[in-house]
Short mmCIF file of C-alpha atoms in Angstrom, two decimals:
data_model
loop_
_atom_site.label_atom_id
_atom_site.label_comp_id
_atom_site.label_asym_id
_atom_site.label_seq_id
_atom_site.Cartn_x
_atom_site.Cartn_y
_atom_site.Cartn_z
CA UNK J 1 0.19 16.20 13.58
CA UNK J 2 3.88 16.72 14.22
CA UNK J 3 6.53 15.03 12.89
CA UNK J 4 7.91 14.02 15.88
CA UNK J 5 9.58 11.10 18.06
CA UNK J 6 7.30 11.53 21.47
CA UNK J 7 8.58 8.10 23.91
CA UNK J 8 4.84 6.71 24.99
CA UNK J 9 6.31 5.54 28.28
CA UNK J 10 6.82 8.95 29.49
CA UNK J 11 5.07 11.37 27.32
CA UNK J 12 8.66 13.00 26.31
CA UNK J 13 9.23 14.57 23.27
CA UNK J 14 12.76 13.46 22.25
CA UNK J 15 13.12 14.47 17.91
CA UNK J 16 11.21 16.88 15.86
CA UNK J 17 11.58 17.43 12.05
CA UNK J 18 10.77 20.08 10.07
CA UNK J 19 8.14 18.88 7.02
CA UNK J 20 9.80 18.98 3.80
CA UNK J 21 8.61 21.63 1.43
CA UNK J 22 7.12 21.82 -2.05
CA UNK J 23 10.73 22.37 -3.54
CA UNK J 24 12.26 19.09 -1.98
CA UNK J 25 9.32 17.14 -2.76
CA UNK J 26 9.21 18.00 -6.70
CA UNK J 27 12.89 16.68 -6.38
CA UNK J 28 12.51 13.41 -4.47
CA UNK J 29 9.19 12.68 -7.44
CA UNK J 30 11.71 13.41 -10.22
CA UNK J 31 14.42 11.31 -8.78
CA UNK J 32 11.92 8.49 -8.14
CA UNK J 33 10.80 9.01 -11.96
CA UNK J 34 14.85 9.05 -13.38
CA UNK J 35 16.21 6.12 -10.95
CA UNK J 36 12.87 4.41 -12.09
CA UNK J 37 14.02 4.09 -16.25
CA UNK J 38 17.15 2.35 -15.35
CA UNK J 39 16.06 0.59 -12.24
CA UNK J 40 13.48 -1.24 -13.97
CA UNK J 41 16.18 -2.79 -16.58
CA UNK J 42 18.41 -4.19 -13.87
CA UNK J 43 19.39 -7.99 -13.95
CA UNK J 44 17.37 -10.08 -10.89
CA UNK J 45 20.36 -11.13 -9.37
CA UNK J 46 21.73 -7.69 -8.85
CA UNK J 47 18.26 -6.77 -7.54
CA UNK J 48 18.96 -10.08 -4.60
CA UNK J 49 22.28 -9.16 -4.56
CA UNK J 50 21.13 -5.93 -3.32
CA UNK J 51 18.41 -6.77 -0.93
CA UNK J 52 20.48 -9.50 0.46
CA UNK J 53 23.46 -6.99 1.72
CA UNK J 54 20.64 -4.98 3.33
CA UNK J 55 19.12 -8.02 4.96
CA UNK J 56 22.84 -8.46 6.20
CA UNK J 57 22.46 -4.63 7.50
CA UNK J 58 19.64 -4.75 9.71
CA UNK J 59 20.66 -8.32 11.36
CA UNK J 60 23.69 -5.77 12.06
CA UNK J 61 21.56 -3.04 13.08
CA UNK J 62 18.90 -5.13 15.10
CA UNK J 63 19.64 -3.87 18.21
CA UNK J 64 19.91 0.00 17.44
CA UNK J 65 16.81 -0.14 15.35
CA UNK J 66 14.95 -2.16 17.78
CA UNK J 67 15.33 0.43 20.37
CA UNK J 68 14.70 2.98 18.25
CA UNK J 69 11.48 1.38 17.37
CA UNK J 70 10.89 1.12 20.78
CA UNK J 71 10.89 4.15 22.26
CA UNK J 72 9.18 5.77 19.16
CA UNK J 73 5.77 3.51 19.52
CA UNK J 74 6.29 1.79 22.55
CA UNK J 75 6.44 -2.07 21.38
CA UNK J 76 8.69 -4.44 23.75
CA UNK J 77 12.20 -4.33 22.83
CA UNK J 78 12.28 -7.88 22.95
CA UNK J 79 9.27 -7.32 20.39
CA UNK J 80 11.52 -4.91 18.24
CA UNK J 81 13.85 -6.96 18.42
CA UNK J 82 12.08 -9.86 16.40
CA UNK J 83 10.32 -7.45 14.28
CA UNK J 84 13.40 -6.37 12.90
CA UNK J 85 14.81 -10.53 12.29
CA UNK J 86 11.39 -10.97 10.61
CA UNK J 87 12.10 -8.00 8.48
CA UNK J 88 15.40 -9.50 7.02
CA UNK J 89 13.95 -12.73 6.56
CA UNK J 90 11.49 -11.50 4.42
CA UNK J 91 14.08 -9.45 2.58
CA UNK J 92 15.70 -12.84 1.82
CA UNK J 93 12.61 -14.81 0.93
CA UNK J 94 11.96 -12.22 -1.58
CA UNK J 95 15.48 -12.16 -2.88
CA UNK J 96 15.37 -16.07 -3.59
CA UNK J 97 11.83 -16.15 -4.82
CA UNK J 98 11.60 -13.34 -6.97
CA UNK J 99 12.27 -14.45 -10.00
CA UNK J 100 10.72 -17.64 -10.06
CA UNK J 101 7.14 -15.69 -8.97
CA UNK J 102 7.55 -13.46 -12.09
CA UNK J 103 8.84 -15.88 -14.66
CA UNK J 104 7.64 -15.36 -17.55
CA UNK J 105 3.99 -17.53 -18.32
CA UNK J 106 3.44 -20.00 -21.33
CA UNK J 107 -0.47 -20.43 -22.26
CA UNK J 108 -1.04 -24.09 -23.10
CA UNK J 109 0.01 -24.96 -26.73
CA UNK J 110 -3.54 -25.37 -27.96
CA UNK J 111 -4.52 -22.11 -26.13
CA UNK J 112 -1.53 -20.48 -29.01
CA UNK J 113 -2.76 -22.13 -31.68
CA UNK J 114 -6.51 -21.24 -31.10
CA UNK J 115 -5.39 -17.67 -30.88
CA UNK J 116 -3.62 -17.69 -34.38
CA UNK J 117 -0.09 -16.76 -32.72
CA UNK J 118 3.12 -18.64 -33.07
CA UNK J 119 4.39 -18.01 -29.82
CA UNK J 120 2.36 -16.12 -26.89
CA UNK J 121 3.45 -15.76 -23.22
CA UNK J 122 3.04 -13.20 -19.97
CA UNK J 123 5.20 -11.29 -18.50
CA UNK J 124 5.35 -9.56 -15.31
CA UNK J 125 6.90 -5.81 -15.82
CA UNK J 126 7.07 -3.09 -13.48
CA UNK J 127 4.60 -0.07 -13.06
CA UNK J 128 6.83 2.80 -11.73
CA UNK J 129 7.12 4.58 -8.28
CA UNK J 130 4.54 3.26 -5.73
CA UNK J 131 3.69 5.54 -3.21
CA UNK J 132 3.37 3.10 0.59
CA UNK J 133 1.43 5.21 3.22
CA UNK J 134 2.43 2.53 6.25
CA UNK J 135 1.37 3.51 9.89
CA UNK J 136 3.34 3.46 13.22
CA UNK J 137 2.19 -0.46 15.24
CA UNK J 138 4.84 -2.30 12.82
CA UNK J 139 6.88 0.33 11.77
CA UNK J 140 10.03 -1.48 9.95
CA UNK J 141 7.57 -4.30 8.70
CA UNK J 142 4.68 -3.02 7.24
CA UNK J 143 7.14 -0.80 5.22
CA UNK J 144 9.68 -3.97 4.50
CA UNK J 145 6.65 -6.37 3.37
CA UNK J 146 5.79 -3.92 0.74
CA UNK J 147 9.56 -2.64 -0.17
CA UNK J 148 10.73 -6.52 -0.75
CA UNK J 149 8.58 -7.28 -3.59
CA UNK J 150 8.32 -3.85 -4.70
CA UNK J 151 12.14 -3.28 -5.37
CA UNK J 152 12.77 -6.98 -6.31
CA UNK J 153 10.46 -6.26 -9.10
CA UNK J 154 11.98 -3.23 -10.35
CA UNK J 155 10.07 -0.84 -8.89
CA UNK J 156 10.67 2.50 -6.86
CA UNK J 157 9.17 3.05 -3.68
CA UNK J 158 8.14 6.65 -2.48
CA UNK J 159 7.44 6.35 1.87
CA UNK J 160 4.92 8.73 3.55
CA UNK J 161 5.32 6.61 7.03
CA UNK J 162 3.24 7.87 10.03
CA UNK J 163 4.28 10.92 11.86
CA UNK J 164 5.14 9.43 15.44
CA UNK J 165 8.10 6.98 13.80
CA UNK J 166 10.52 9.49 12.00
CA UNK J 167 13.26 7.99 12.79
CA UNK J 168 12.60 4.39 11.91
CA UNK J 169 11.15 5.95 8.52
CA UNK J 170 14.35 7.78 7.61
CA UNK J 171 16.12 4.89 8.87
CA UNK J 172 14.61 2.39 6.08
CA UNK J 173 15.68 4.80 3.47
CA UNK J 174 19.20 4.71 5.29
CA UNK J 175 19.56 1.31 5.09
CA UNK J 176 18.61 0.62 1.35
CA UNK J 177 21.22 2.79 0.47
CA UNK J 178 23.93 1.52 2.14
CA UNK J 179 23.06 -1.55 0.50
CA UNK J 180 23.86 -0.36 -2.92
CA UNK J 181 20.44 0.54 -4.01
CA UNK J 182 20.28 3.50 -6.53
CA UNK J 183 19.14 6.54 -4.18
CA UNK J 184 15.87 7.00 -6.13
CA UNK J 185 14.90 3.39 -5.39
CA UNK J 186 13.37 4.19 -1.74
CA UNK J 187 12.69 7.32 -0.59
CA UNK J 188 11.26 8.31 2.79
CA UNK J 189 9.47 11.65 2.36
CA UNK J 190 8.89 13.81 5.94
CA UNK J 191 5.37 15.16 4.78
CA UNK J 192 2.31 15.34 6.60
CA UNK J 193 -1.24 13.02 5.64
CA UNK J 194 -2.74 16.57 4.34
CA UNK J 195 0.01 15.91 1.66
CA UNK J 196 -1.07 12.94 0.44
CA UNK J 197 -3.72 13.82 -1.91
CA UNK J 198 -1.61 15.95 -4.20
CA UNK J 199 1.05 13.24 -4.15
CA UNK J 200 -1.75 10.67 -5.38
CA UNK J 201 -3.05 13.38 -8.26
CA UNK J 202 0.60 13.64 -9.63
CA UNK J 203 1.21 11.83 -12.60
CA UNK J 204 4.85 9.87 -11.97
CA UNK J 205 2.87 8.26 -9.19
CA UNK J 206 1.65 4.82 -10.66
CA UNK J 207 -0.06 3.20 -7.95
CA UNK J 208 -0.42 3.00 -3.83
CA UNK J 209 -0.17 0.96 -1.04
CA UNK J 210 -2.05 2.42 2.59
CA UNK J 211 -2.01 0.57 5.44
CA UNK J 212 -3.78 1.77 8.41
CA UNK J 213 -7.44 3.39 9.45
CA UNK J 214 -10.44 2.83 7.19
CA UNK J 215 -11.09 6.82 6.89
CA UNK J 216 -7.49 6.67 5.94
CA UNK J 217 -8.25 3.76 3.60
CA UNK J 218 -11.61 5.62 2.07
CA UNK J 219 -9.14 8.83 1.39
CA UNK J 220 -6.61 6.72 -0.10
CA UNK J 221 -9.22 4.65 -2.79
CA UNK J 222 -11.09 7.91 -3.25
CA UNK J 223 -8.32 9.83 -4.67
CA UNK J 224 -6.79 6.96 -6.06
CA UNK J 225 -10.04 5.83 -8.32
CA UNK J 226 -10.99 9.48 -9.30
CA UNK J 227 -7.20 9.45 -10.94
CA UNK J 228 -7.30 5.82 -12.19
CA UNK J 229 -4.68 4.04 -10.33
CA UNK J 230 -4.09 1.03 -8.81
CA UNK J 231 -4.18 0.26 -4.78
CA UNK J 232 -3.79 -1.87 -2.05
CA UNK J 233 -5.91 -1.37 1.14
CA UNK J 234 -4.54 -3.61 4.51
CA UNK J 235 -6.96 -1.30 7.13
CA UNK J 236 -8.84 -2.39 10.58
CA UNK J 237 -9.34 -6.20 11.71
CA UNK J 238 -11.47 -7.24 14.63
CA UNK J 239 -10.27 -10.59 14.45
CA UNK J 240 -12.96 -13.49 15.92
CA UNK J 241 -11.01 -16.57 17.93
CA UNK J 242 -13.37 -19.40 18.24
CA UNK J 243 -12.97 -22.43 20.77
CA UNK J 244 -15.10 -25.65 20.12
CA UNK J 245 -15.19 -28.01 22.94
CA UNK J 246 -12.61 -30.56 21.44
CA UNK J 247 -9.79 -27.94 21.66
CA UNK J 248 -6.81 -27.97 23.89
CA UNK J 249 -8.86 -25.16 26.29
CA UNK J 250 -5.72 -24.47 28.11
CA UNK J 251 -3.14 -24.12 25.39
CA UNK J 252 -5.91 -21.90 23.40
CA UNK J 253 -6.72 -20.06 26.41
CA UNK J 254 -2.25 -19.84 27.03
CA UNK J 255 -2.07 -19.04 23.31
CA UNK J 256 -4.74 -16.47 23.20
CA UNK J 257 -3.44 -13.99 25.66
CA UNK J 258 0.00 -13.98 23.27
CA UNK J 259 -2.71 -13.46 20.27
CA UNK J 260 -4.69 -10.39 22.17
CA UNK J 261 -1.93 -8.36 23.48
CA UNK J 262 1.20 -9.06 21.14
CA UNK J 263 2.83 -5.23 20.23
CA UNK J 264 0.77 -3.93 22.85
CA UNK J 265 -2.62 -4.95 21.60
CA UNK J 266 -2.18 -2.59 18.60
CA UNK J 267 -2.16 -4.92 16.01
CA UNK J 268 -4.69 -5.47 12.79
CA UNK J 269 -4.55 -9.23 12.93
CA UNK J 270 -4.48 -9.99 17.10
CA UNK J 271 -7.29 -11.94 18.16
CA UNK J 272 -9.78 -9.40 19.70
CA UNK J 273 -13.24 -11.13 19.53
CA UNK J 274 -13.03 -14.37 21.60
CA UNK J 275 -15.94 -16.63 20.66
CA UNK J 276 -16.00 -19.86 22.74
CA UNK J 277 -18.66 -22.65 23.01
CA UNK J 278 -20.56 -22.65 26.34
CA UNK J 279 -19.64 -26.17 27.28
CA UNK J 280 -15.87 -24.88 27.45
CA UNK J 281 -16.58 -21.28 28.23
CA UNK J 282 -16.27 -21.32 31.75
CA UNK J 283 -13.10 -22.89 31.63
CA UNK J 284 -11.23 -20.77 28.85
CA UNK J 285 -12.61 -17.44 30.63
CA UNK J 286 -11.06 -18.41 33.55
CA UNK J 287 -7.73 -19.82 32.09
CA UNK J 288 -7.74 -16.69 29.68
CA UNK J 289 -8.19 -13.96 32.18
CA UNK J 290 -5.51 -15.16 34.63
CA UNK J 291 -3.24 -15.04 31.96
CA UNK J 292 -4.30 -11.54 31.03
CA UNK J 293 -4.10 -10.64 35.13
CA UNK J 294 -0.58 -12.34 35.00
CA UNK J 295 1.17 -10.07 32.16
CA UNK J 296 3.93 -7.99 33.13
CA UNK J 297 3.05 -4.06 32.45
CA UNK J 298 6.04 -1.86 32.33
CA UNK J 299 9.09 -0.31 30.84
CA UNK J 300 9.23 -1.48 27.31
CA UNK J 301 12.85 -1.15 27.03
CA UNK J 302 12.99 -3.88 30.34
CA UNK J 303 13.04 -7.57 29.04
CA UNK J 304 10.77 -8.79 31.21
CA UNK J 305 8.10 -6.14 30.22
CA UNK J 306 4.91 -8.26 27.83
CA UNK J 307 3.23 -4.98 27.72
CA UNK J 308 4.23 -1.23 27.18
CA UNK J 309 2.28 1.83 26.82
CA UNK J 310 -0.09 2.40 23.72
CA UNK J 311 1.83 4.49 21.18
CA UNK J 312 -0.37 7.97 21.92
CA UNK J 313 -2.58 9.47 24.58
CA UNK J 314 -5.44 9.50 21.89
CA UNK J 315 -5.13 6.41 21.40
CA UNK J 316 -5.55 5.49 25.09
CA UNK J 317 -8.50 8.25 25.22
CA UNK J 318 -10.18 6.08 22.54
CA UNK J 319 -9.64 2.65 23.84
CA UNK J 320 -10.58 3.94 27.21
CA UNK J 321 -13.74 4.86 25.97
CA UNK J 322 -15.02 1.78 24.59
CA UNK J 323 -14.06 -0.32 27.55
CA UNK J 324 -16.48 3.25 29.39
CA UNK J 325 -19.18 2.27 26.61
CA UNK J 326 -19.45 -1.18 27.26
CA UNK J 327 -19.37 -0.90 30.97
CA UNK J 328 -22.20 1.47 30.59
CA UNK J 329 -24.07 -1.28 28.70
CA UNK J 330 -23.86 -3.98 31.15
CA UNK J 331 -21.25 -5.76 30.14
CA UNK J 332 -18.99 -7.08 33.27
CA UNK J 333 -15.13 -6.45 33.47
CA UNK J 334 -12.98 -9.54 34.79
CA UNK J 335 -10.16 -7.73 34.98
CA UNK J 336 -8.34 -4.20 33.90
CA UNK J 337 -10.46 -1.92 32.59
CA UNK J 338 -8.61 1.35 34.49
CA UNK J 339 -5.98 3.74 33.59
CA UNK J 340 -3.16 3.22 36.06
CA UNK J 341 -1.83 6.77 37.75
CA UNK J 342 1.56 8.04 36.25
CA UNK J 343 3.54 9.08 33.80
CA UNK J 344 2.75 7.42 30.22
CA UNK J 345 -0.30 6.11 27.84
CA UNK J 346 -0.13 2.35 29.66
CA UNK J 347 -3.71 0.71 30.26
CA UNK J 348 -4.06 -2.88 31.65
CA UNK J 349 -4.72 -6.34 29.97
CA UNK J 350 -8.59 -6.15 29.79
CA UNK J 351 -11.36 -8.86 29.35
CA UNK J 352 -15.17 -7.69 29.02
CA UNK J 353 -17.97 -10.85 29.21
CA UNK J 354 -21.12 -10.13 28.54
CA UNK J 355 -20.99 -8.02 25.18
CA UNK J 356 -23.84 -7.08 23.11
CA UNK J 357 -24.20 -6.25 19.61
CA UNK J 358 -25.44 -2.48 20.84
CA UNK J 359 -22.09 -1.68 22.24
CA UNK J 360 -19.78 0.48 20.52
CA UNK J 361 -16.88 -2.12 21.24
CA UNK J 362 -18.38 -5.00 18.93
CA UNK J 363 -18.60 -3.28 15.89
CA UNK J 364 -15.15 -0.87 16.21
CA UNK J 365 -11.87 -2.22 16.40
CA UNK J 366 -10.33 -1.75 19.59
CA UNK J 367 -6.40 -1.10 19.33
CA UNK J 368 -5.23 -2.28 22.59
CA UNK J 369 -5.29 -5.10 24.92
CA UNK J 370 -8.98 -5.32 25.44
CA UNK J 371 -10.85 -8.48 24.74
CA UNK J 372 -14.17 -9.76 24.47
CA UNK J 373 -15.53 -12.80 25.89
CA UNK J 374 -18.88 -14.71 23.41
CA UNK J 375 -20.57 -17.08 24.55
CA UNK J 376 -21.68 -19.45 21.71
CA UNK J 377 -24.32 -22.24 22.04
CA UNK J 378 -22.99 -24.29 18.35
CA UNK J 379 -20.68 -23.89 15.32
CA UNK J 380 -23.62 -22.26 13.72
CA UNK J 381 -23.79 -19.83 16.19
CA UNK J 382 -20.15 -19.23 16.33
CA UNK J 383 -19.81 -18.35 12.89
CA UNK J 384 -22.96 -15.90 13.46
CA UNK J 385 -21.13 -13.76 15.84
CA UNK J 386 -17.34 -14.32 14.22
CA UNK J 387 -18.91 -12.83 11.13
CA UNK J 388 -21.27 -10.10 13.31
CA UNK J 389 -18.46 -7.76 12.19
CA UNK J 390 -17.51 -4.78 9.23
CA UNK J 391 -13.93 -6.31 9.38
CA UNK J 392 -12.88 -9.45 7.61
CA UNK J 393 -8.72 -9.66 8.05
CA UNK J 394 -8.06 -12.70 10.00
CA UNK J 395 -9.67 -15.49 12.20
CA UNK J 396 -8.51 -18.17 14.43
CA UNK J 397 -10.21 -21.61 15.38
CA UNK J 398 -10.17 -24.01 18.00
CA UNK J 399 -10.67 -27.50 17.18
CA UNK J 400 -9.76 -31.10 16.76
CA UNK J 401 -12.74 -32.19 14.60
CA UNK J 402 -12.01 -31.65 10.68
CA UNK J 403 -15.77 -31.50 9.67
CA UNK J 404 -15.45 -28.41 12.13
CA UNK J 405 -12.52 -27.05 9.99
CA UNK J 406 -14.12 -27.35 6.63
CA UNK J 407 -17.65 -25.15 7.94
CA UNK J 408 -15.28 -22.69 9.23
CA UNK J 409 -12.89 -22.20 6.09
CA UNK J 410 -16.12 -22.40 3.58
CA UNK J 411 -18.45 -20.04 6.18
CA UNK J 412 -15.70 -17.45 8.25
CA UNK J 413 -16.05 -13.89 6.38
CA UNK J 414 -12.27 -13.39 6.57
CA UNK J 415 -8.54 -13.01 4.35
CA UNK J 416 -7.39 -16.09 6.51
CA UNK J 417 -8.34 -19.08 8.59
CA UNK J 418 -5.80 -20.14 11.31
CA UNK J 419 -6.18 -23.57 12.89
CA UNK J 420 -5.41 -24.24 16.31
CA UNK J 421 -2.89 -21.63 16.47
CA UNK J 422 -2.35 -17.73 15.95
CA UNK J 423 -2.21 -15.46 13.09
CA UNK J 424 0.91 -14.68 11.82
CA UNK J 425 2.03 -13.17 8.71
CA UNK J 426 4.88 -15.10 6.54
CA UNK J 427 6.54 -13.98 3.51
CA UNK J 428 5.38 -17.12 1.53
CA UNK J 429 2.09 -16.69 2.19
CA UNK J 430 -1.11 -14.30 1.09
CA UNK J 431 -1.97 -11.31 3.44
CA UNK J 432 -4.87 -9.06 3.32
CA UNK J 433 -8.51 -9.30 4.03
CA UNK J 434 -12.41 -8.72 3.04
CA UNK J 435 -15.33 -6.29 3.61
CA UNK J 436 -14.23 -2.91 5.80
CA UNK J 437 -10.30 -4.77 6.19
CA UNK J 438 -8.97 -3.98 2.96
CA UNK J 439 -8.78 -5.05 -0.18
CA UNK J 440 -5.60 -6.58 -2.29
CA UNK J 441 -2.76 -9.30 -0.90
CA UNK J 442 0.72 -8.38 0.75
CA UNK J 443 3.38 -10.87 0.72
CA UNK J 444 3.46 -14.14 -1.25
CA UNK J 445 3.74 -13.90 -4.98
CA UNK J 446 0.18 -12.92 -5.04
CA UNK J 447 1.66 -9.58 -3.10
CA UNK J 448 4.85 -9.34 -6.02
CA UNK J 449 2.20 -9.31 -8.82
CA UNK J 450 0.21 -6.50 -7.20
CA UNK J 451 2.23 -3.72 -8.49
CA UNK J 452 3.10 -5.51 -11.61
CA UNK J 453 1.84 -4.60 -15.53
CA UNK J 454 0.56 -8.20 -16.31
CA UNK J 455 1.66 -8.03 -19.84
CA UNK J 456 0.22 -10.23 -22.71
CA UNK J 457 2.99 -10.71 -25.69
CA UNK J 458 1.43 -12.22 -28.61
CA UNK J 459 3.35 -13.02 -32.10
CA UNK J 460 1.55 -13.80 -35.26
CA UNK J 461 2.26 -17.19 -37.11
#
């Protein structure tokens, strides 16, 4: 694939780069290896002080980068825009938090004594350069959510971003250095995937981070466990949204169109499996698919606009066909479910009833706004189909009766439960998922210690 900044509204190719070859990339690993020895010894207040300024940066930049953003992948502007807020938060949480997540740990006293030391504790050290293979849907915040912690705890990041966002990749490295970072502290590297391997086999790489596909994911691990090193996997989600009849129907039906097509639909934690109990199920399909019908398909660089194009013609081509599979199948389309003539990879707000566990579109992950309508006769069955599914990222459920709450946190095969609302990913709190979605936490100090050498320091009596 070419490195390349292609608008998805039009189809125009606006930037190409040139990979980078063997001779650059030996010198961006040895940089990462040098600026890695003294990084790792700096104070954590210089370390805040420095992610702070670049926080202060992108608020500056947020405009610029949002547009950048969107005519690389296609997200609304207004989208990029809060993308791009998000990411400095985050940059900020980290900068505060750090230190307190990776304070040093005291074993209880009688713990010590048992073990014959004087004094024990744990501490939380660095591993080295990281390598982040991030993909194109979020492309400042997938990279950012890993950076944060990563730098704040005095590690280097190495970037192999996807090949459709150059711009915003080289733009990340950009900004870190103006901040004040050392320049071996985040690197973007131009390379293609085909690179990848080698980059995972070489020795001054400590450990990954992928986000993206789950061949990509498989590729990643593989290599990765043949050489010994440590990884995080954040890969597919077909996310289940359940409705019990004590919900708010309406506001879940309002707040489920927001949860289906939010950055176009191409998201790993939008709703995408809509699993609603038959006494309500007339009700929310109805209330759910006018709100699909009523979206506003355009220009993503117009406010207005709640939906641009998808970010490539393949990936049109492969939404396109499971909506064709399904149809095939029987299953009825209450609105969408045709490519609109013209320039660009747009395809309509889409809801399918009727699914069936034989169609390709329950069991693959469809990365655009396409949803599919359940009908679910009890909890019991509810949680059947919810969990009917190789992913396990996120889940959302609709209900006012706790008992209901409990059975779904203790039964739902998923990295979070979300309660009468949408998921959302926060800096304070744990992000990844189960089975075929991954495996690992972003974010949180559960995503800090990821990429840390959990140290034991014992001394004798």
């Amino acid at each position: 694939m070419p490195i390349a900044t292609v608008n998805p509204a039009n189809g125009e190719t606006l930037k190409t780069y040139e990979a980078m070859d063997e001779e650059e990339l030996e010198r961006r690993l040895q940089l990462a290896q040098a600026t890695f020895r003294t990084y790792r010894t700096t104070a954590f207040a210089e370390r805040a002080r420095l992610l702070n300024r670049a926080a202060d940066l992108l608020d500056e930049d947020g405009p610029e980068i949002a547009r950048v953003m969107t005519t690389e992948m296609g997200k609304p502007v207004k989208q990029a825009r809060a993308e791009a807020a998000k990411c400095a938060k985050a940059m900020r949480w980290y900068a505060e938090h750090a230190e307190a997540l990776l304070t040093d740990e005291e074993p209880a006293e009688a713990d010590v004594r048992d073990s014959g030391a004087s004094r024990a504790l744990v501490r939380y050290r660095p591993m080295g350069p990281v390598l982040a293979v991030m993909p194109w849907n979020f492309p400042l915040w997938q990279v950012v959510r890993f950076a944060a912690p990563a730098l704040m705890a005095g590690n280097v990041g190495l970037l192999k971003h996807a090949s459709n966002v150059p711009q915003t990749a080289l733009y990340l490295e950009d900004l870190l250095h103006r901040a004040g970072f050392p320049e071996g502290c985040f690197q973007t590297l131009l390379i293609g995937s085909g690179a990848v391997d080698d980059l995972l086999r070489d020795e001054r790489i400590r450990a990954a981070t992928l986000t993206g596909s789950e061949p990509a994911g498989r590729a990643v691990a593989s290599t990765a466990g043949e050489m010994i090193k440590k990884t995080v996997l954040e890969l597919g989600g077909s996310d289940p949204f359940v409705v019990m009849p004590s919900a708010d129907v309406d506001r879940a039906a309002e707040v489920a169109v927001t949860a289906r097509v939010q950055n176009n639909g191409q998201s790993c934690i939008a709703a995408k499996r809509f699993i609603v109990h038959t006494d309500v199920y007339d009700r929310f399909a109805e209330r759910f698919t006018e709100g699909m019908k009523a979206l506003k398909v355009g220009d993503p660089l117009e406010e207005d606009t709640e939906v641009g194009p998808l970010a490539s013609e393949r990936g049109r081509d492969d939404l396109e066909e499971l909506v064709d599979d399904a149809r095939r199948g029987g299953a009825s389309v209450l609105c969408g479910g045709e490519r609109p003539d013209g320039p660009g990879w747009y395809y309509p707000p889409t809801v399918l009833a009727g699914v069936t566990r034989e169609m390709r579109i329950h069991r693959e992950e469809a990365f655009g706004p396409v949803a599919t309508l359940y009908r679910a006769a009890d909890l019991d069955e509810a949680v059947l189909i919810a969990n009917d599914s190789p992913f396990g990222l996120s889940s959302n459920v609709w209900t006012r009766d706790e008992a209901e709450v409990d059975r779904f946190v203790r039964d739902l095969e998923a990295g979070g439960v979300y309660v009468n609302g949408m998921t959302a990913s926060h800096p304070a709190f744990p992000f990844g998922g189960v089975k075929r979605s991954g495996y690992g936490r972003e974010l949180s100090g559960h995503g800090i210690r990821e990429f840390c050498n959990i140290t034991t320091v014992w001394h004798g009596a």
